[in-house]
């Protein structure tokens, strides 16, 4: 599958006024395609840290740097791309089975992650060779 079909940059609407900004993310197809079942956020990771380094067999994600900036490298085994998350209205949607690395966190980075599933360590692939092997198997099945 083409990488361009496996991620999407979404610009959320700002409902703010003179009192400040307000950004809303509703699930179930309103602003993002999935039902939000889990929320977590990452902060205090400095510029030298590499996070992620995994793919998820099932989970869809939406990443927003609600404060500060970070970079995400997305990879589908054939193509890869670096996306900088650098504004609170910018969301990065990721399909399942996309390998992701998050890095280059600014000191004020707060990376908010919305997920379509509850945490299940068994659906994480944390070994890149295993990820490539699983992709090959999936593609083999798709051609049967
Ligand atoms: P990890 O997947 O390494 O974080 P990241 O993707 O940001 O690099 O998660 C760190 C630890 O936290 C690991 O032991 C699994 C646990 N964890 C949960 O229990 N629930 C969660 O939703 C997440 C994201 C992690």
mmCIF file of N, CA, C and O in Angstrom, residues 40-130:
data_model
loop_
_atom_site.group_PDB
_atom_site.id
_atom_site.type_symbol
_atom_site.label_atom_id
_atom_site.label_comp_id
_atom_site.label_asym_id
_atom_site.label_seq_id
_atom_site.Cartn_x
_atom_site.Cartn_y
_atom_site.Cartn_z
ATOM 1 N N UNK A 40 -3.289 9.280 25.638
ATOM 2 C CA UNK A 40 -2.085 9.412 26.454
ATOM 3 C C UNK A 40 -1.261 10.580 25.937
ATOM 4 O O UNK A 40 -1.504 11.080 24.831
ATOM 5 N N UNK A 41 -0.350 11.058 26.748
ATOM 6 C CA UNK A 41 0.497 12.157 26.299
ATOM 7 C C UNK A 41 1.905 11.974 26.813
ATOM 8 O O UNK A 41 2.136 11.364 27.859
ATOM 9 N N UNK A 42 2.812 12.480 26.018
ATOM 10 C CA UNK A 42 4.245 12.274 26.250
ATOM 11 C C UNK A 42 4.880 13.648 26.421
ATOM 12 O O UNK A 42 4.706 14.521 25.557
ATOM 13 N N UNK A 43 5.586 13.851 27.513
ATOM 14 C CA UNK A 43 6.315 15.107 27.705
ATOM 15 C C UNK A 43 7.577 14.815 28.502
ATOM 16 O O UNK A 43 7.708 13.732 29.087
ATOM 17 N N UNK A 44 8.497 15.750 28.492
ATOM 18 C CA UNK A 44 9.755 15.540 29.221
ATOM 19 C C UNK A 44 10.727 14.646 28.473
ATOM 20 O O UNK A 44 11.685 14.157 29.065
ATOM 21 N N UNK A 45 10.469 14.412 27.178
ATOM 22 C CA UNK A 45 11.439 13.670 26.349
ATOM 23 C C UNK A 45 12.311 14.707 25.659
ATOM 24 O O UNK A 45 11.774 15.599 24.994
ATOM 25 N N UNK A 46 13.616 14.605 25.796
ATOM 26 C CA UNK A 46 14.439 15.662 25.197
ATOM 27 C C UNK A 46 14.845 15.316 23.770
ATOM 28 O O UNK A 46 14.461 14.284 23.223
ATOM 29 N N UNK A 47 15.615 16.222 23.176
ATOM 30 C CA UNK A 47 15.928 16.146 21.746
ATOM 31 C C UNK A 47 16.679 14.869 21.368
ATOM 32 O O UNK A 47 16.642 14.442 20.219
ATOM 33 N N UNK A 48 17.340 14.226 22.320
ATOM 34 C CA UNK A 48 18.167 13.053 21.984
ATOM 35 C C UNK A 48 17.371 11.737 22.028
ATOM 36 O O UNK A 48 17.851 10.705 21.607
ATOM 37 N N UNK A 49 16.160 11.816 22.547
ATOM 38 C CA UNK A 49 15.374 10.594 22.773
ATOM 39 C C UNK A 49 14.670 10.148 21.490
ATOM 40 O O UNK A 49 14.188 10.964 20.718
ATOM 41 N N UNK A 50 14.634 8.843 21.284
ATOM 42 C CA UNK A 50 13.842 8.264 20.183
ATOM 43 C C UNK A 50 12.743 7.415 20.809
ATOM 44 O O UNK A 50 13.032 6.462 21.541
ATOM 45 N N UNK A 51 11.483 7.772 20.539
ATOM 46 C CA UNK A 51 10.358 7.004 21.088
ATOM 47 C C UNK A 51 9.664 6.263 19.948
ATOM 48 O O UNK A 51 10.077 6.341 18.799
ATOM 49 N N UNK A 52 8.564 5.619 20.282
ATOM 50 C CA UNK A 52 7.832 4.869 19.265
ATOM 51 C C UNK A 52 8.628 3.631 18.914
ATOM 52 O O UNK A 52 8.797 2.748 19.732
ATOM 53 N N UNK A 53 9.163 3.596 17.697
ATOM 54 C CA UNK A 53 9.912 2.443 17.197
ATOM 55 C C UNK A 53 9.064 1.183 17.282
ATOM 56 O O UNK A 53 9.472 0.153 17.808
ATOM 57 N N UNK A 54 7.855 1.342 16.785
ATOM 58 C CA UNK A 54 6.948 0.195 16.724
ATOM 59 C C UNK A 54 5.858 0.431 15.688
ATOM 60 O O UNK A 54 5.655 1.559 15.228
ATOM 61 N N UNK A 55 5.189 -0.654 15.350
ATOM 62 C CA UNK A 55 3.976 -0.587 14.525
ATOM 63 C C UNK A 55 2.878 -1.299 15.306
ATOM 64 O O UNK A 55 3.159 -2.146 16.154
ATOM 65 N N UNK A 56 1.652 -0.923 15.041
ATOM 66 C CA UNK A 56 0.513 -1.550 15.721
ATOM 67 C C UNK A 56 -0.332 -2.298 14.697
ATOM 68 O O UNK A 56 -0.676 -1.746 13.656
ATOM 69 N N UNK A 57 -0.648 -3.526 15.020
ATOM 70 C CA UNK A 57 -1.415 -4.342 14.079
ATOM 71 C C UNK A 57 -2.839 -3.830 13.906
ATOM 72 O O UNK A 57 -3.428 -3.975 12.834
ATOM 73 N N UNK A 58 -3.404 -3.243 14.953
ATOM 74 C CA UNK A 58 -4.827 -2.885 14.931
ATOM 75 C C UNK A 58 -5.120 -1.405 15.135
ATOM 76 O O UNK A 58 -6.120 -0.903 14.632
ATOM 77 N N UNK A 59 -4.289 -0.744 15.961
ATOM 78 C CA UNK A 59 -4.685 0.581 16.462
ATOM 79 C C UNK A 59 -4.440 1.697 15.455
ATOM 80 O O UNK A 59 -3.407 1.742 14.796
ATOM 81 N N UNK A 60 -5.423 2.589 15.368
ATOM 82 C CA UNK A 60 -5.264 3.849 14.643
ATOM 83 C C UNK A 60 -4.908 4.920 15.675
ATOM 84 O O UNK A 60 -5.397 4.876 16.809
ATOM 85 N N UNK A 61 -4.112 5.902 15.262
ATOM 86 C CA UNK A 61 -3.679 6.962 16.179
ATOM 87 C C UNK A 61 -3.891 8.341 15.562
ATOM 88 O O UNK A 61 -3.900 8.504 14.339
ATOM 89 N N UNK A 62 -4.001 9.292 16.466
ATOM 90 C CA UNK A 62 -4.007 10.703 16.059
ATOM 91 C C UNK A 62 -3.037 11.420 16.999
ATOM 92 O O UNK A 62 -3.207 11.354 18.222
ATOM 93 N N UNK A 63 -2.020 12.038 16.446
ATOM 94 C CA UNK A 63 -0.981 12.699 17.245
ATOM 95 C C UNK A 63 -1.100 14.208 17.077
ATOM 96 O O UNK A 63 -1.232 14.700 15.944
ATOM 97 N N UNK A 64 -1.010 14.910 18.190
ATOM 98 C CA UNK A 64 -1.021 16.379 18.169
ATOM 99 C C UNK A 64 0.024 16.891 19.151
ATOM 100 O O UNK A 64 -0.007 16.513 20.328
ATOM 101 N N UNK A 65 0.910 17.748 18.708
ATOM 102 C CA UNK A 65 1.785 18.454 19.663
ATOM 103 C C UNK A 65 0.993 19.644 20.188
ATOM 104 O O UNK A 65 0.945 20.692 19.559
ATOM 105 N N UNK A 66 0.324 19.451 21.326
ATOM 106 C CA UNK A 66 -0.506 20.530 21.868
ATOM 107 C C UNK A 66 0.371 21.655 22.409
ATOM 108 O O UNK A 66 -0.083 22.787 22.566
ATOM 109 N N UNK A 67 1.633 21.341 22.697
ATOM 110 C CA UNK A 67 2.622 22.358 23.053
ATOM 111 C C UNK A 67 3.942 21.923 22.435
ATOM 112 O O UNK A 67 4.226 20.734 22.359
ATOM 113 N N UNK A 68 4.744 22.885 21.983
ATOM 114 C CA UNK A 68 6.067 22.574 21.468
ATOM 115 C C UNK A 68 6.032 21.805 20.154
ATOM 116 O O UNK A 68 5.009 21.778 19.449
ATOM 117 N N UNK A 69 7.140 21.154 19.862
ATOM 118 C CA UNK A 69 7.280 20.477 18.564
ATOM 119 C C UNK A 69 7.971 19.117 18.731
ATOM 120 O O UNK A 69 8.703 18.886 19.698
ATOM 121 N N UNK A 70 7.715 18.256 17.778
ATOM 122 C CA UNK A 70 8.461 16.994 17.674
ATOM 123 C C UNK A 70 8.415 16.551 16.221
ATOM 124 O O UNK A 70 7.681 17.132 15.416
ATOM 125 N N UNK A 71 9.178 15.528 15.920
ATOM 126 C CA UNK A 71 9.139 14.967 14.564
ATOM 127 C C UNK A 71 8.684 13.514 14.639
ATOM 128 O O UNK A 71 8.978 12.804 15.615
ATOM 129 N N UNK A 72 7.969 13.107 13.604
ATOM 130 C CA UNK A 72 7.528 11.719 13.505
ATOM 131 C C UNK A 72 8.005 11.184 12.162
ATOM 132 O O UNK A 72 7.738 11.796 11.122
ATOM 133 N N UNK A 73 8.713 10.070 12.221
ATOM 134 C CA UNK A 73 9.083 9.400 10.959
ATOM 135 C C UNK A 73 8.113 8.256 10.764
ATOM 136 O O UNK A 73 7.973 7.398 11.650
ATOM 137 N N UNK A 74 7.402 8.280 9.663
ATOM 138 C CA UNK A 74 6.469 7.200 9.364
ATOM 139 C C UNK A 74 7.062 6.363 8.237
ATOM 140 O O UNK A 74 7.706 6.896 7.337
ATOM 141 N N UNK A 75 6.838 5.070 8.307
ATOM 142 C CA UNK A 75 7.520 4.133 7.411
ATOM 143 C C UNK A 75 6.561 2.970 7.164
ATOM 144 O O UNK A 75 5.919 2.496 8.107
ATOM 145 N N UNK A 76 6.459 2.541 5.922
ATOM 146 C CA UNK A 76 5.609 1.374 5.644
ATOM 147 C C UNK A 76 6.406 0.210 5.055
ATOM 148 O O UNK A 76 5.858 -0.644 4.363
ATOM 149 N N UNK A 77 7.717 0.222 5.310
ATOM 150 C CA UNK A 77 8.562 -0.872 4.813
ATOM 151 C C UNK A 77 9.120 -0.583 3.433
ATOM 152 O O UNK A 77 10.107 -1.187 3.020
ATOM 153 N N UNK A 78 8.504 0.340 2.723
ATOM 154 C CA UNK A 78 8.963 0.687 1.369
ATOM 155 C C UNK A 78 9.329 2.154 1.254
ATOM 156 O O UNK A 78 10.275 2.530 0.598
ATOM 157 N N UNK A 79 8.480 2.983 1.896
ATOM 158 C CA UNK A 79 8.682 4.440 1.830
ATOM 159 C C UNK A 79 8.705 4.970 3.253
ATOM 160 O O UNK A 79 8.046 4.409 4.132
ATOM 161 N N UNK A 80 9.387 6.087 3.445
ATOM 162 C CA UNK A 80 9.306 6.740 4.745
ATOM 163 C C UNK A 80 9.297 8.255 4.559
ATOM 164 O O UNK A 80 9.672 8.770 3.491
ATOM 165 N N UNK A 81 8.838 8.924 5.580
ATOM 166 C CA UNK A 81 8.600 10.359 5.492
ATOM 167 C C UNK A 81 8.707 10.939 6.891
ATOM 168 O O UNK A 81 8.288 10.295 7.858
ATOM 169 N N UNK A 82 9.264 12.144 7.003
ATOM 170 C CA UNK A 82 9.335 12.812 8.303
ATOM 171 C C UNK A 82 8.326 13.958 8.334
ATOM 172 O O UNK A 82 8.263 14.762 7.397
ATOM 173 N N UNK A 83 7.534 13.981 9.379
ATOM 174 C CA UNK A 83 6.518 15.025 9.535
ATOM 175 C C UNK A 83 6.819 15.764 10.833
ATOM 176 O O UNK A 83 7.006 15.124 11.878
ATOM 177 N N UNK A 84 6.883 17.079 10.762
ATOM 178 C CA UNK A 84 7.084 17.861 11.987
ATOM 179 C C UNK A 84 5.723 18.284 12.527
ATOM 180 O O UNK A 84 4.913 18.883 11.809
ATOM 181 N N UNK A 85 5.494 17.945 13.781
ATOM 182 C CA UNK A 85 4.272 18.392 14.464
ATOM 183 C C UNK A 85 4.637 19.694 15.168
ATOM 184 O O UNK A 85 5.454 19.690 16.090
ATOM 185 N N UNK A 86 4.077 20.782 14.727
ATOM 186 C CA UNK A 86 4.571 22.074 15.241
ATOM 187 C C UNK A 86 3.482 23.094 15.532
ATOM 188 O O UNK A 86 3.768 24.271 15.692
ATOM 189 N N UNK A 87 2.215 22.649 15.614
ATOM 190 C CA UNK A 87 1.161 23.576 16.016
ATOM 191 C C UNK A 87 0.004 22.809 16.631
ATOM 192 O O UNK A 87 -0.303 21.681 16.201
ATOM 193 N N UNK A 88 -0.671 23.410 17.595
ATOM 194 C CA UNK A 88 -1.707 22.678 18.328
ATOM 195 C C UNK A 88 -2.930 22.315 17.488
ATOM 196 O O UNK A 88 -3.704 21.455 17.887
ATOM 197 N N UNK A 89 -3.079 22.922 16.328
ATOM 198 C CA UNK A 89 -4.246 22.582 15.488
ATOM 199 C C UNK A 89 -3.933 21.503 14.456
ATOM 200 O O UNK A 89 -4.804 21.097 13.699
ATOM 201 N N UNK A 90 -2.687 21.060 14.424
ATOM 202 C CA UNK A 90 -2.276 20.077 13.420
ATOM 203 C C UNK A 90 -2.335 18.664 13.997
ATOM 204 O O UNK A 90 -1.708 18.380 15.018
ATOM 205 N N UNK A 91 -3.064 17.783 13.351
ATOM 206 C CA UNK A 91 -3.135 16.385 13.772
ATOM 207 C C UNK A 91 -2.516 15.487 12.725
ATOM 208 O O UNK A 91 -2.640 15.740 11.522
ATOM 209 N N UNK A 92 -1.847 14.434 13.190
ATOM 210 C CA UNK A 92 -1.324 13.420 12.264
ATOM 211 C C UNK A 92 -2.070 12.125 12.537
ATOM 212 O O UNK A 92 -1.943 11.541 13.624
ATOM 213 N N UNK A 93 -2.860 11.704 11.551
ATOM 214 C CA UNK A 93 -3.593 10.440 11.660
ATOM 215 C C UNK A 93 -2.718 9.318 11.092
ATOM 216 O O UNK A 93 -2.121 9.486 10.020
ATOM 217 N N UNK A 94 -2.648 8.195 11.805
ATOM 218 C CA UNK A 94 -1.877 7.043 11.329
ATOM 219 C C UNK A 94 -2.752 5.796 11.297
ATOM 220 O O UNK A 94 -3.415 5.455 12.287
ATOM 221 N N UNK A 95 -2.722 5.112 10.180
ATOM 222 C CA UNK A 95 -3.417 3.823 10.037
ATOM 223 C C UNK A 95 -2.667 2.742 10.815
ATOM 224 O O UNK A 95 -1.493 2.919 11.142
ATOM 225 N N UNK A 96 -3.310 1.602 11.023
ATOM 226 C CA UNK A 96 -2.579 0.468 11.604
ATOM 227 C C UNK A 96 -1.428 0.040 10.674
ATOM 228 O O UNK A 96 -1.434 0.347 9.492
ATOM 229 N N UNK A 97 -0.472 -0.661 11.236
ATOM 230 C CA UNK A 97 0.659 -1.234 10.489
ATOM 231 C C UNK A 97 1.555 -0.189 9.828
ATOM 232 O O UNK A 97 2.171 -0.458 8.790
ATOM 233 N N UNK A 98 1.629 0.992 10.443
ATOM 234 C CA UNK A 98 2.628 1.985 10.037
ATOM 235 C C UNK A 98 3.697 2.015 11.120
ATOM 236 O O UNK A 98 3.386 2.126 12.306
ATOM 237 N N UNK A 99 4.949 1.874 10.724
ATOM 238 C CA UNK A 99 6.050 1.976 11.679
ATOM 239 C C UNK A 99 6.279 3.450 11.995
ATOM 240 O O UNK A 99 6.261 4.294 11.096
ATOM 241 N N UNK A 100 6.459 3.789 13.273
ATOM 242 C CA UNK A 100 6.635 5.202 13.630
ATOM 243 C C UNK A 100 7.748 5.406 14.647
ATOM 244 O O UNK A 100 7.894 4.626 15.583
ATOM 245 N N UNK A 101 8.508 6.457 14.424
ATOM 246 C CA UNK A 101 9.545 6.892 15.365
ATOM 247 C C UNK A 101 9.237 8.342 15.711
ATOM 248 O O UNK A 101 9.012 9.154 14.816
ATOM 249 N N UNK A 102 9.240 8.677 16.987
ATOM 250 C CA UNK A 102 9.026 10.066 17.403
ATOM 251 C C UNK A 102 10.321 10.566 18.047
ATOM 252 O O UNK A 102 10.904 9.865 18.884
ATOM 253 N N UNK A 103 10.767 11.759 17.667
ATOM 254 C CA UNK A 103 12.066 12.245 18.143
ATOM 255 C C UNK A 103 12.140 13.759 18.016
ATOM 256 O O UNK A 103 11.175 14.388 17.582
ATOM 257 N N UNK A 104 13.296 14.303 18.389
ATOM 258 C CA UNK A 104 13.523 15.752 18.273
ATOM 259 C C UNK A 104 12.478 16.560 19.052
ATOM 260 O O UNK A 104 11.937 17.549 18.556
ATOM 261 N N UNK A 105 12.229 16.130 20.281
ATOM 262 C CA UNK A 105 11.229 16.801 21.113
ATOM 263 C C UNK A 105 11.794 18.133 21.617
ATOM 264 O O UNK A 105 12.912 18.180 22.146
ATOM 265 N N UNK A 106 11.024 19.188 21.501
ATOM 266 C CA UNK A 106 11.431 20.473 22.088
ATOM 267 C C UNK A 106 11.221 20.388 23.604
ATOM 268 O O UNK A 106 10.433 19.563 24.084
ATOM 269 N N UNK A 107 11.905 21.228 24.373
ATOM 270 C CA UNK A 107 11.779 21.128 25.841
ATOM 271 C C UNK A 107 10.326 21.282 26.315
ATOM 272 O O UNK A 107 9.946 20.704 27.334
ATOM 273 N N UNK A 108 9.528 22.051 25.575
ATOM 274 C CA UNK A 108 8.127 22.280 25.973
ATOM 275 C C UNK A 108 7.157 21.337 25.249
ATOM 276 O O UNK A 108 5.946 21.549 25.266
ATOM 277 N N UNK A 109 7.679 20.273 24.619
ATOM 278 C CA UNK A 109 6.808 19.383 23.837
ATOM 279 C C UNK A 109 5.852 18.583 24.717
ATOM 280 O O UNK A 109 6.270 17.905 25.662
ATOM 281 N N UNK A 110 4.578 18.688 24.395
ATOM 282 C CA UNK A 110 3.571 17.790 24.963
ATOM 283 C C UNK A 110 2.877 17.149 23.764
ATOM 284 O O UNK A 110 2.166 17.812 23.002
ATOM 285 N N UNK A 111 3.145 15.872 23.585
ATOM 286 C CA UNK A 111 2.604 15.147 22.429
ATOM 287 C C UNK A 111 1.386 14.348 22.896
ATOM 288 O O UNK A 111 1.515 13.375 23.643
ATOM 289 N N UNK A 112 0.224 14.792 22.442
ATOM 290 C CA UNK A 112 -1.042 14.147 22.796
ATOM 291 C C UNK A 112 -1.352 13.074 21.758
ATOM 292 O O UNK A 112 -1.244 13.329 20.555
ATOM 293 N N UNK A 113 -1.735 11.903 22.240
ATOM 294 C CA UNK A 113 -2.043 10.798 21.324
ATOM 295 C C UNK A 113 -3.437 10.256 21.638
ATOM 296 O O UNK A 113 -3.736 9.899 22.784
ATOM 297 N N UNK A 114 -4.286 10.214 20.629
ATOM 298 C CA UNK A 114 -5.604 9.599 20.739
ATOM 299 C C UNK A 114 -5.532 8.265 20.011
ATOM 300 O O UNK A 114 -4.927 8.183 18.934
ATOM 301 N N UNK A 115 -6.130 7.234 20.585
ATOM 302 C CA UNK A 115 -5.998 5.898 20.002
ATOM 303 C C UNK A 115 -7.365 5.234 19.877
ATOM 304 O O UNK A 115 -8.274 5.493 20.675
ATOM 305 N N UNK A 116 -7.482 4.379 18.882
ATOM 306 C CA UNK A 116 -8.770 3.734 18.600
ATOM 307 C C UNK A 116 -9.010 2.501 19.464
ATOM 308 O O UNK A 116 -10.102 1.950 19.453
ATOM 309 N N UNK A 117 -7.979 2.042 20.189
ATOM 310 C CA UNK A 117 -8.127 0.828 20.995
ATOM 311 C C UNK A 117 -7.480 0.995 22.360
ATOM 312 O O UNK A 117 -6.582 1.808 22.537
ATOM 313 N N UNK A 118 -7.939 0.181 23.296
ATOM 314 C CA UNK A 118 -7.288 0.118 24.592
ATOM 315 C C UNK A 118 -5.893 -0.471 24.420
ATOM 316 O O UNK A 118 -5.612 -1.126 23.420
ATOM 317 N N UNK A 119 -5.044 -0.251 25.411
ATOM 318 C CA UNK A 119 -3.678 -0.753 25.307
ATOM 319 C C UNK A 119 -3.653 -2.271 25.328
ATOM 320 O O UNK A 119 -4.270 -2.904 26.187
ATOM 321 N N UNK A 120 -2.933 -2.835 24.396
ATOM 322 C CA UNK A 120 -2.711 -4.274 24.351
ATOM 323 C C UNK A 120 -1.307 -4.480 23.787
ATOM 324 O O UNK A 120 -1.088 -4.317 22.577
ATOM 325 N N UNK A 121 -0.375 -4.782 24.672
ATOM 326 C CA UNK A 121 1.024 -4.926 24.269
ATOM 327 C C UNK A 121 1.204 -5.946 23.151
ATOM 328 O O UNK A 121 2.148 -5.842 22.364
ATOM 329 N N UNK A 122 0.282 -6.908 23.045
ATOM 330 C CA UNK A 122 0.423 -7.970 22.043
ATOM 331 C C UNK A 122 0.192 -7.475 20.621
ATOM 332 O O UNK A 122 0.551 -8.155 19.670
ATOM 333 N N UNK A 123 -0.436 -6.321 20.464
ATOM 334 C CA UNK A 123 -0.657 -5.843 19.088
ATOM 335 C C UNK A 123 0.444 -4.866 18.646
ATOM 336 O O UNK A 123 0.371 -4.299 17.576
ATOM 337 N N UNK A 124 1.465 -4.702 19.496
ATOM 338 C CA UNK A 124 2.616 -3.880 19.105
ATOM 339 C C UNK A 124 3.682 -4.774 18.466
ATOM 340 O O UNK A 124 4.003 -5.845 18.990
ATOM 341 N N UNK A 125 4.240 -4.343 17.353
ATOM 342 C CA UNK A 125 5.410 -5.006 16.769
ATOM 343 C C UNK A 125 6.585 -4.080 17.039
ATOM 344 O O UNK A 125 6.602 -2.945 16.567
ATOM 345 N N UNK A 126 7.550 -4.558 17.832
ATOM 346 C CA UNK A 126 8.646 -3.691 18.257
ATOM 347 C C UNK A 126 9.977 -4.052 17.603
ATOM 348 O O UNK A 126 11.003 -3.476 17.927
ATOM 349 N N UNK A 127 9.927 -5.010 16.706
ATOM 350 C CA UNK A 127 11.141 -5.422 16.005
ATOM 351 C C UNK A 127 10.940 -5.140 14.506
ATOM 352 O O UNK A 127 9.978 -5.631 13.901
ATOM 353 N N UNK A 128 11.830 -4.326 13.930
ATOM 354 C CA UNK A 128 11.600 -3.886 12.543
ATOM 355 C C UNK A 128 11.644 -5.051 11.555
ATOM 356 O O UNK A 128 10.864 -5.082 10.601
ATOM 357 N N UNK A 129 12.527 -6.039 11.783
ATOM 358 C CA UNK A 129 12.575 -7.203 10.879
ATOM 359 C C UNK A 129 11.268 -7.986 10.941
ATOM 360 O O UNK A 129 10.753 -8.448 9.918
ATOM 361 N N UNK A 130 10.742 -8.120 12.157
ATOM 362 C CA UNK A 130 9.455 -8.825 12.320
ATOM 363 C C UNK A 130 8.341 -8.050 11.606
ATOM 364 O O UNK A 130 7.460 -8.632 10.978
#
